[in-house]
Amino acid sequence: LVRLWGPVIIIEDNIKIASNPIVPLNPVKDVYRFIIEDLEFASQHLPVKDSPGRVTQWSAKGLLAKVYLTYSGYDNGGSRKQEYLDKAKAYAEEVCLNSETYGYKLMNNYPDLFFAKNNNNSESLFALQWNVTNNYWGQGNPTQAYLASENFSGKGDGWNMAWASYDLLRTYEDRDTIRRNATFMTVGTHYPELYKSKGGYTFTNTEQASCKKYIIGSTEDAEVDVYIMSAPIATYMLRLSDVYLTYAESILGNNPSTSDINALTYFNKVRTRAKMPAKPSITLDDIYYERRIEFAVEGQFWYDLIARYYFQPQYVLAFMNAQHRGATYTYTKENGIGVPKLVQEYEFPPVATAQSMVLPYPEAEVISNPLLKKEPVPYYK
């Protein structure tokens, strides 16, 4: 909420807020303090190990590292606050160094992360669980219904409502085919796990690259019950690879680059898992490339931009305004290498400004709570 709207209402007692919803906003700094205190408590009181699908101390510490890293750049005059970078590093380091003892490690094969049979795998620190028990839409993960290029479930969905942008496709390094093909279907790529009874599925569309992540096919394909708008594949909120990259970025801090052995070790674990060459030094742009590609279609990149906007606002606005948003393209392959070619730019792309970086408060909420138009009130006395 704080990354989307800025000042929001801190709610500790739901019954109290229900009986009196006319309460003021709280400042961004207070919201982050509340989040940090909540996660610090969780990191001490959750179990160090639990049954698959349940959060642990490592889930809380990994998320806490991300919060500290994000908050380090907020309202600090164009740099990141070293105190918070150090805290992000400490929590991320604890996860990196100790989590394997408790059963957490990167999956060996990146595409395997997105098979339902691998729910709550060794890389999953926090994921939404879906209870699919009968043929009712809305009980399970609906991603496949909206994003699949065709009716892979066999239940009448597969509406292809979003696909890879030209801007993202042109960002992929040529050799980064493992993550690209596990994230987006591109022409000529064969997926043996879909339409198994027909020998698999080969994507043939040259005018878009449709989504592959979270597309698991039918009950027969996925080996679990799949219904219309209702699949049982867990939705990642935090993966171990995210903490690895958080660790590397917290070590980089305000430096233009780093060759720190710890930063490189965990950064390159993510990179080499995708069969990409290790880097001898890294910059913030290197980390943002890895994050954009590693977590594409996982709902992360906007929040990464917000975190960078906190301390590099002009960079982020320039980046957004240089994107080919809404452009049409063709996608072909030459010598096995994907080649996205721009066909036409969107005629009236919106211009990103400071106002673009926060959402407006919903009008219905403003009507019911006029204090949303007022200045935030400190939560902590």
Short mmCIF file of C-alpha atoms in Angstrom, two decimals:
data_model
loop_
_atom_site.label_atom_id
_atom_site.label_comp_id
_atom_site.label_asym_id
_atom_site.label_seq_id
_atom_site.Cartn_x
_atom_site.Cartn_y
_atom_site.Cartn_z
CA LEU A 1 0.00 0.00 0.00
CA VAL A 2 2.71 2.49 0.94
CA ARG A 3 4.57 1.85 -2.32
CA LEU A 4 1.38 2.37 -4.33
CA TRP A 5 -0.26 5.29 -2.53
CA GLY A 6 2.37 6.81 -0.24
CA PRO A 7 0.61 7.89 2.97
CA VAL A 8 -1.99 5.32 4.02
CA ILE A 9 -3.95 4.45 7.16
CA ILE A 10 -2.20 2.15 9.61
CA ILE A 11 -4.75 -0.33 10.93
CA GLU A 12 -4.02 -2.50 13.96
CA ASP A 13 -7.58 -3.15 15.15
CA ASN A 14 -10.01 -4.07 12.38
CA ILE A 15 -13.06 -3.89 14.65
CA LYS A 16 -12.10 -0.43 15.84
CA ILE A 17 -11.65 0.88 12.29
CA ALA A 18 -14.95 -0.69 11.21
CA SER A 19 -16.82 1.14 13.94
CA ASN A 20 -15.09 4.44 13.11
CA PRO A 21 -13.61 4.50 9.59
CA ILE A 22 -13.17 8.29 9.51
CA VAL A 23 -9.49 8.34 10.44
CA PRO A 24 -6.53 10.27 8.99
CA LEU A 25 -3.71 9.09 6.80
CA ASN A 26 -0.37 8.29 8.39
CA PRO A 27 3.00 9.48 7.02
CA VAL A 28 5.13 7.24 4.84
CA LYS A 29 7.89 7.09 7.47
CA ASP A 30 5.44 5.88 10.10
CA VAL A 31 4.06 3.23 7.75
CA TYR A 32 7.56 1.87 7.09
CA ARG A 33 8.32 1.91 10.82
CA PHE A 34 5.14 -0.09 11.44
CA ILE A 35 6.04 -2.61 8.71
CA ILE A 36 9.56 -3.01 10.07
CA GLU A 37 8.40 -3.52 13.65
CA ASP A 38 5.83 -6.08 12.49
CA LEU A 39 8.39 -8.04 10.47
CA GLU A 40 11.04 -7.85 13.18
CA PHE A 41 8.55 -9.40 15.60
CA ALA A 42 7.70 -12.08 13.03
CA SER A 43 11.38 -12.82 12.40
CA GLN A 44 11.82 -13.61 16.09
CA HIS A 45 8.60 -15.52 16.76
CA LEU A 46 7.92 -17.56 13.62
CA PRO A 47 9.41 -21.08 13.60
CA VAL A 48 12.74 -21.60 11.85
CA LYS A 49 11.21 -24.58 10.05
CA ASP A 50 7.61 -25.52 9.28
CA SER A 51 5.55 -27.63 6.91
CA PRO A 52 5.69 -26.68 3.19
CA GLY A 53 3.63 -23.61 2.34
CA ARG A 54 3.90 -22.01 5.78
CA VAL A 55 6.07 -18.97 6.43
CA THR A 56 9.09 -19.13 8.72
CA GLN A 57 11.65 -16.79 10.26
CA TRP A 58 13.49 -16.90 6.93
CA SER A 59 10.38 -15.64 5.13
CA ALA A 60 10.17 -12.69 7.52
CA LYS A 61 13.89 -11.93 7.43
CA GLY A 62 13.99 -12.07 3.63
CA LEU A 63 11.04 -9.71 3.36
CA LEU A 64 12.51 -7.46 6.04
CA ALA A 65 15.72 -7.17 4.02
CA LYS A 66 13.68 -6.02 1.02
CA VAL A 67 11.79 -3.47 3.12
CA TYR A 68 14.99 -2.00 4.56
CA LEU A 69 16.57 -1.85 1.09
CA THR A 70 13.53 -0.06 -0.34
CA TYR A 71 13.24 2.34 2.58
CA SER A 72 16.96 3.17 2.49
CA GLY A 73 16.41 5.47 -0.48
CA TYR A 74 13.31 7.26 0.81
CA ASP A 75 13.63 11.00 1.55
CA ASN A 76 17.41 10.90 1.84
CA GLY A 77 18.53 13.56 -0.64
CA GLY A 78 19.32 11.38 -3.65
CA SER A 79 21.24 8.58 -1.96
CA ARG A 80 20.44 5.58 0.19
CA LYS A 81 20.76 5.70 3.95
CA GLN A 82 23.69 3.54 5.02
CA GLU A 83 22.04 2.54 8.30
CA TYR A 84 19.20 0.88 6.42
CA LEU A 85 21.48 -0.61 3.78
CA ASP A 86 23.42 -2.24 6.61
CA LYS A 87 20.23 -3.66 8.09
CA ALA A 88 19.12 -4.95 4.69
CA LYS A 89 22.52 -6.59 4.27
CA ALA A 90 22.44 -8.16 7.72
CA TYR A 91 19.00 -9.74 7.29
CA ALA A 92 19.64 -10.88 3.72
CA GLU A 93 23.02 -12.28 4.70
CA GLU A 94 21.44 -14.28 7.51
CA VAL A 95 19.02 -15.84 5.03
CA CYS A 96 21.74 -16.48 2.44
CA LEU A 97 24.13 -18.12 4.88
CA ASN A 98 21.70 -20.15 6.99
CA SER A 99 18.57 -20.95 5.02
CA GLU A 100 20.02 -24.01 3.28
CA THR A 101 20.48 -25.63 6.69
CA TYR A 102 16.70 -25.46 7.02
CA GLY A 103 15.92 -26.80 3.56
CA TYR A 104 15.91 -23.66 1.38
CA LYS A 105 17.95 -23.50 -1.82
CA LEU A 106 17.56 -22.44 -5.45
CA MET A 107 15.78 -24.88 -7.73
CA ASN A 108 18.27 -26.33 -10.19
CA ASN A 109 16.11 -25.71 -13.26
CA TYR A 110 14.40 -22.33 -13.63
CA PRO A 111 11.32 -23.57 -15.59
CA ASP A 112 10.59 -26.10 -12.82
CA LEU A 113 9.61 -23.20 -10.55
CA PHE A 114 6.34 -22.86 -12.45
CA PHE A 115 4.99 -26.41 -12.41
CA ALA A 116 2.15 -27.01 -9.97
CA LYS A 117 3.76 -30.24 -8.82
CA ASN A 118 6.61 -28.10 -7.46
CA ASN A 119 4.44 -25.89 -5.24
CA ASN A 120 6.22 -24.83 -2.05
CA ASN A 121 9.58 -25.96 -3.36
CA SER A 122 12.96 -25.28 -1.75
CA GLU A 123 13.15 -21.78 -3.27
CA SER A 124 9.75 -20.60 -2.07
CA LEU A 125 9.95 -18.44 1.05
CA PHE A 126 6.40 -17.10 0.85
CA ALA A 127 3.67 -18.02 -1.65
CA LEU A 128 -0.09 -17.68 -1.84
CA GLN A 129 -1.77 -21.06 -1.40
CA TRP A 130 -4.82 -21.99 -3.47
CA ASN A 131 -7.50 -24.46 -2.39
CA VAL A 132 -8.92 -26.06 -5.52
CA THR A 133 -11.46 -28.66 -4.43
CA ASN A 134 -14.20 -28.66 -7.07
CA ASN A 135 -15.28 -27.22 -10.40
CA TYR A 136 -15.96 -23.66 -9.23
CA TRP A 137 -14.18 -20.70 -10.74
CA GLY A 138 -12.54 -18.31 -8.32
CA GLN A 139 -11.25 -20.81 -5.78
CA GLY A 140 -7.84 -21.20 -7.36
CA ASN A 141 -5.19 -19.21 -9.18
CA PRO A 142 -6.90 -17.56 -12.20
CA THR A 143 -3.68 -16.50 -13.95
CA GLN A 144 -3.83 -19.23 -16.58
CA ALA A 145 -7.39 -18.26 -17.54
CA TYR A 146 -6.43 -14.66 -18.26
CA LEU A 147 -2.92 -15.02 -19.70
CA ALA A 148 -2.80 -18.33 -21.59
CA SER A 149 -2.67 -17.94 -25.37
CA GLU A 150 -5.33 -20.61 -25.84
CA ASN A 151 -7.54 -23.08 -23.99
CA PHE A 152 -4.78 -25.21 -22.44
CA SER A 153 -6.95 -26.08 -19.45
CA GLY A 154 -9.62 -27.61 -21.68
CA LYS A 155 -12.22 -25.78 -19.60
CA GLY A 156 -13.02 -22.86 -21.89
CA ASP A 157 -10.57 -20.24 -20.67
CA GLY A 158 -7.23 -19.04 -22.06
CA TRP A 159 -8.09 -15.47 -23.02
CA ASN A 160 -4.60 -14.13 -23.86
CA MET A 161 -5.31 -10.79 -22.21
CA ALA A 162 -1.67 -9.77 -21.76
CA TRP A 163 1.62 -10.64 -23.42
CA ALA A 164 5.23 -9.52 -23.52
CA SER A 165 5.88 -5.92 -24.44
CA TYR A 166 8.33 -5.06 -27.18
CA ASP A 167 10.30 -3.12 -24.57
CA LEU A 168 10.75 -6.18 -22.36
CA LEU A 169 11.57 -8.56 -25.21
CA ARG A 170 14.32 -6.29 -26.48
CA THR A 171 15.76 -6.19 -22.94
CA TYR A 172 16.58 -9.90 -22.88
CA GLU A 173 20.21 -10.76 -23.55
CA ASP A 174 20.47 -13.10 -26.54
CA ARG A 175 21.73 -15.98 -24.38
CA ASP A 176 19.00 -15.60 -21.77
CA THR A 177 16.75 -18.14 -23.48
CA ILE A 178 15.97 -20.34 -20.46
CA ARG A 179 14.24 -17.58 -18.53
CA ARG A 180 12.70 -16.08 -21.67
CA ASN A 181 11.11 -19.35 -22.77
CA ALA A 182 9.90 -20.15 -19.24
CA THR A 183 8.32 -16.70 -18.99
CA PHE A 184 7.01 -16.05 -22.51
CA MET A 185 6.10 -18.26 -25.42
CA THR A 186 8.04 -17.21 -28.48
CA VAL A 187 7.72 -18.52 -32.02
CA GLY A 188 9.17 -21.99 -32.53
CA THR A 189 9.49 -22.85 -28.83
CA HIS A 190 8.18 -26.31 -27.92
CA TYR A 191 6.57 -27.06 -24.56
CA PRO A 192 6.25 -30.83 -23.96
CA GLU A 193 4.37 -30.22 -20.70
CA LEU A 194 1.35 -28.74 -22.54
CA TYR A 195 -1.04 -30.90 -24.61
CA LYS A 196 0.93 -33.97 -23.53
CA SER A 197 -1.52 -36.33 -25.22
CA LYS A 198 -0.80 -34.58 -28.54
CA GLY A 199 2.96 -34.69 -28.14
CA GLY A 200 3.32 -31.20 -26.68
CA TYR A 201 2.72 -27.69 -27.94
CA THR A 202 4.78 -25.46 -30.24
CA PHE A 203 4.09 -21.73 -30.24
CA THR A 204 3.77 -20.30 -33.76
CA ASN A 205 2.62 -16.68 -33.37
CA THR A 206 5.14 -14.16 -34.73
CA GLU A 207 3.17 -11.05 -33.71
CA GLN A 208 3.36 -11.44 -29.94
CA ALA A 209 5.02 -13.46 -27.21
CA SER A 210 2.33 -14.86 -24.94
CA CYS A 211 2.79 -15.59 -21.25
CA LYS A 212 4.11 -18.98 -20.12
CA LYS A 213 4.68 -18.45 -16.38
CA TYR A 214 1.86 -19.98 -14.33
CA ILE A 215 0.48 -21.67 -17.49
CA ILE A 216 0.22 -25.32 -16.42
CA GLY A 217 -2.28 -26.79 -18.89
CA SER A 218 -5.02 -29.29 -18.18
CA THR A 219 -5.54 -31.71 -15.32
CA GLU A 220 -3.78 -34.36 -17.40
CA ASP A 221 -0.85 -32.07 -18.16
CA ALA A 222 -0.38 -30.64 -14.67
CA GLU A 223 -1.15 -33.89 -12.82
CA VAL A 224 -3.37 -31.89 -10.45
CA ASP A 225 -7.01 -30.80 -10.71
CA VAL A 226 -7.41 -27.75 -12.98
CA TYR A 227 -10.73 -25.97 -13.50
CA ILE A 228 -11.89 -22.88 -15.37
CA MET A 229 -10.31 -19.77 -13.82
CA SER A 230 -9.03 -22.00 -11.05
CA ALA A 231 -5.60 -23.62 -11.03
CA PRO A 232 -3.73 -24.89 -7.97
CA ILE A 233 -0.28 -23.47 -8.72
CA ALA A 234 0.97 -21.34 -5.80
CA THR A 235 1.69 -17.65 -6.43
CA TYR A 236 5.17 -16.51 -5.39
CA MET A 237 5.42 -13.55 -3.06
CA LEU A 238 9.09 -14.07 -2.14
CA ARG A 239 11.66 -16.41 -3.65
CA LEU A 240 15.14 -17.14 -2.34
CA SER A 241 16.61 -15.69 -5.53
CA ASP A 242 14.97 -12.38 -4.58
CA VAL A 243 16.85 -12.38 -1.28
CA TYR A 244 20.11 -13.22 -3.09
CA LEU A 245 19.71 -10.16 -5.32
CA THR A 246 18.64 -8.04 -2.34
CA TYR A 247 21.85 -9.08 -0.59
CA ALA A 248 23.96 -8.11 -3.59
CA GLU A 249 22.21 -4.75 -3.92
CA SER A 250 22.56 -3.93 -0.23
CA ILE A 251 26.31 -4.55 -0.51
CA LEU A 252 26.51 -2.38 -3.63
CA GLY A 253 24.68 0.38 -1.75
CA ASN A 254 25.60 3.82 -3.03
CA ASN A 255 28.68 2.64 -4.92
CA PRO A 256 28.71 2.79 -8.74
CA SER A 257 29.87 -0.84 -8.88
CA THR A 258 31.16 -3.62 -6.66
CA SER A 259 33.40 -6.66 -6.96
CA ASP A 260 32.65 -7.75 -3.40
CA ILE A 261 32.95 -11.54 -3.27
CA ASN A 262 29.72 -12.02 -1.31
CA ALA A 263 27.71 -9.78 -3.62
CA LEU A 264 29.08 -11.56 -6.69
CA THR A 265 28.60 -15.04 -5.23
CA TYR A 266 24.87 -14.63 -4.67
CA PHE A 267 24.23 -12.44 -7.70
CA ASN A 268 25.89 -15.01 -9.94
CA LYS A 269 24.03 -17.92 -8.33
CA VAL A 270 20.88 -16.43 -9.84
CA ARG A 271 22.53 -15.69 -13.15
CA THR A 272 24.32 -18.99 -13.68
CA ARG A 273 21.20 -20.97 -12.75
CA ALA A 274 19.82 -19.55 -16.02
CA LYS A 275 23.04 -20.66 -17.81
CA MET A 276 24.15 -17.05 -18.13
CA PRO A 277 27.85 -16.15 -17.74
CA ALA A 278 28.94 -14.91 -14.33
CA LYS A 279 29.92 -11.27 -14.00
CA PRO A 280 33.23 -10.14 -12.40
CA SER A 281 31.65 -6.91 -11.10
CA ILE A 282 28.13 -5.54 -10.95
CA THR A 283 26.32 -2.20 -11.09
CA LEU A 284 22.82 -1.19 -10.07
CA ASP A 285 21.73 -1.55 -13.69
CA ASP A 286 23.07 -5.13 -13.70
CA ILE A 287 20.97 -5.94 -10.66
CA TYR A 288 17.89 -4.31 -12.14
CA TYR A 289 18.33 -6.33 -15.34
CA GLU A 290 18.45 -9.55 -13.33
CA ARG A 291 15.42 -8.55 -11.30
CA ARG A 292 13.39 -7.56 -14.35
CA ILE A 293 14.14 -10.81 -16.16
CA GLU A 294 14.17 -13.18 -13.18
CA PHE A 295 10.79 -11.99 -11.84
CA ALA A 296 8.98 -10.99 -15.04
CA VAL A 297 5.22 -11.71 -14.75
CA GLU A 298 5.61 -12.05 -10.96
CA GLY A 299 4.48 -8.51 -10.15
CA GLN A 300 7.85 -7.18 -8.99
CA PHE A 301 9.17 -4.66 -11.49
CA TRP A 302 6.87 -1.75 -10.70
CA TYR A 303 7.90 -1.95 -7.06
CA ASP A 304 11.55 -2.10 -8.12
CA LEU A 305 11.01 1.14 -10.02
CA ILE A 306 9.37 2.70 -6.97
CA ALA A 307 12.34 1.72 -4.80
CA ARG A 308 14.73 3.34 -7.28
CA TYR A 309 12.48 6.35 -7.71
CA TYR A 310 12.88 7.09 -4.00
CA PHE A 311 16.51 8.10 -4.58
CA GLN A 312 16.83 8.44 -8.39
CA PRO A 313 13.52 9.99 -9.48
CA GLN A 314 14.76 11.60 -12.67
CA TYR A 315 16.43 8.38 -13.79
CA VAL A 316 13.23 6.39 -13.33
CA LEU A 317 11.04 8.94 -15.11
CA ALA A 318 13.51 9.08 -18.01
CA PHE A 319 13.59 5.28 -18.14
CA MET A 320 9.80 5.05 -18.25
CA ASN A 321 9.47 7.73 -20.90
CA ALA A 322 12.08 6.01 -23.08
CA GLN A 323 10.13 2.74 -23.06
CA HIS A 324 8.27 1.59 -26.16
CA ARG A 325 4.98 1.34 -24.28
CA GLY A 326 2.10 0.04 -26.36
CA ALA A 327 4.28 -0.65 -29.42
CA THR A 328 3.44 -3.47 -31.80
CA TYR A 329 6.15 -5.83 -32.99
CA THR A 330 7.02 -9.04 -34.75
CA TYR A 331 9.12 -11.72 -33.12
CA THR A 332 11.18 -14.12 -35.18
CA LYS A 333 14.28 -16.22 -34.61
CA GLU A 334 17.54 -16.10 -36.50
CA ASN A 335 20.05 -18.88 -35.79
CA GLY A 336 18.03 -19.73 -32.70
CA ILE A 337 18.24 -16.20 -31.32
CA GLY A 338 15.03 -14.26 -30.78
CA VAL A 339 14.71 -11.05 -32.79
CA PRO A 340 11.95 -8.60 -31.77
CA LYS A 341 11.33 -6.01 -34.49
CA LEU A 342 9.38 -2.83 -33.89
CA VAL A 343 6.36 -2.43 -36.18
CA GLN A 344 4.64 0.68 -34.86
CA GLU A 345 4.94 2.88 -31.80
CA TYR A 346 1.84 3.69 -29.80
CA GLU A 347 0.71 7.07 -31.14
CA PHE A 348 -0.07 8.76 -27.82
CA PRO A 349 2.05 7.20 -25.06
CA PRO A 350 1.36 8.80 -21.67
CA VAL A 351 4.21 10.85 -20.26
CA ALA A 352 5.45 9.67 -16.87
CA THR A 353 5.65 12.40 -14.24
CA ALA A 354 5.93 12.49 -10.45
CA GLN A 355 2.15 12.10 -10.30
CA SER A 356 2.48 8.81 -12.19
CA MET A 357 4.36 7.21 -9.31
CA VAL A 358 1.44 7.10 -6.88
CA LEU A 359 -2.15 6.02 -7.28
CA PRO A 360 -5.02 8.40 -6.47
CA TYR A 361 -7.16 7.49 -3.49
CA PRO A 362 -10.38 5.86 -4.79
CA GLU A 363 -13.19 8.40 -5.04
CA ALA A 364 -15.60 6.18 -3.13
CA GLU A 365 -13.11 6.02 -0.26
CA VAL A 366 -12.59 9.78 -0.29
CA ILE A 367 -16.34 10.37 -0.12
CA SER A 368 -16.71 8.03 2.86
CA ASN A 369 -13.57 9.34 4.56
CA PRO A 370 -12.88 13.01 3.72
CA LEU A 371 -9.71 12.88 5.87
CA LEU A 372 -8.00 11.20 2.92
CA LYS A 373 -7.75 14.69 1.44
CA LYS A 374 -6.03 16.05 4.52
CA GLU A 375 -2.38 16.02 5.52
CA PRO A 376 -1.16 12.80 7.18
CA VAL A 377 -1.14 12.67 10.97
CA PRO A 378 1.77 11.02 12.85
CA TYR A 379 0.95 7.56 14.12
CA TYR A 380 3.75 7.45 16.66
CA LYS A 381 3.60 10.05 19.40
#
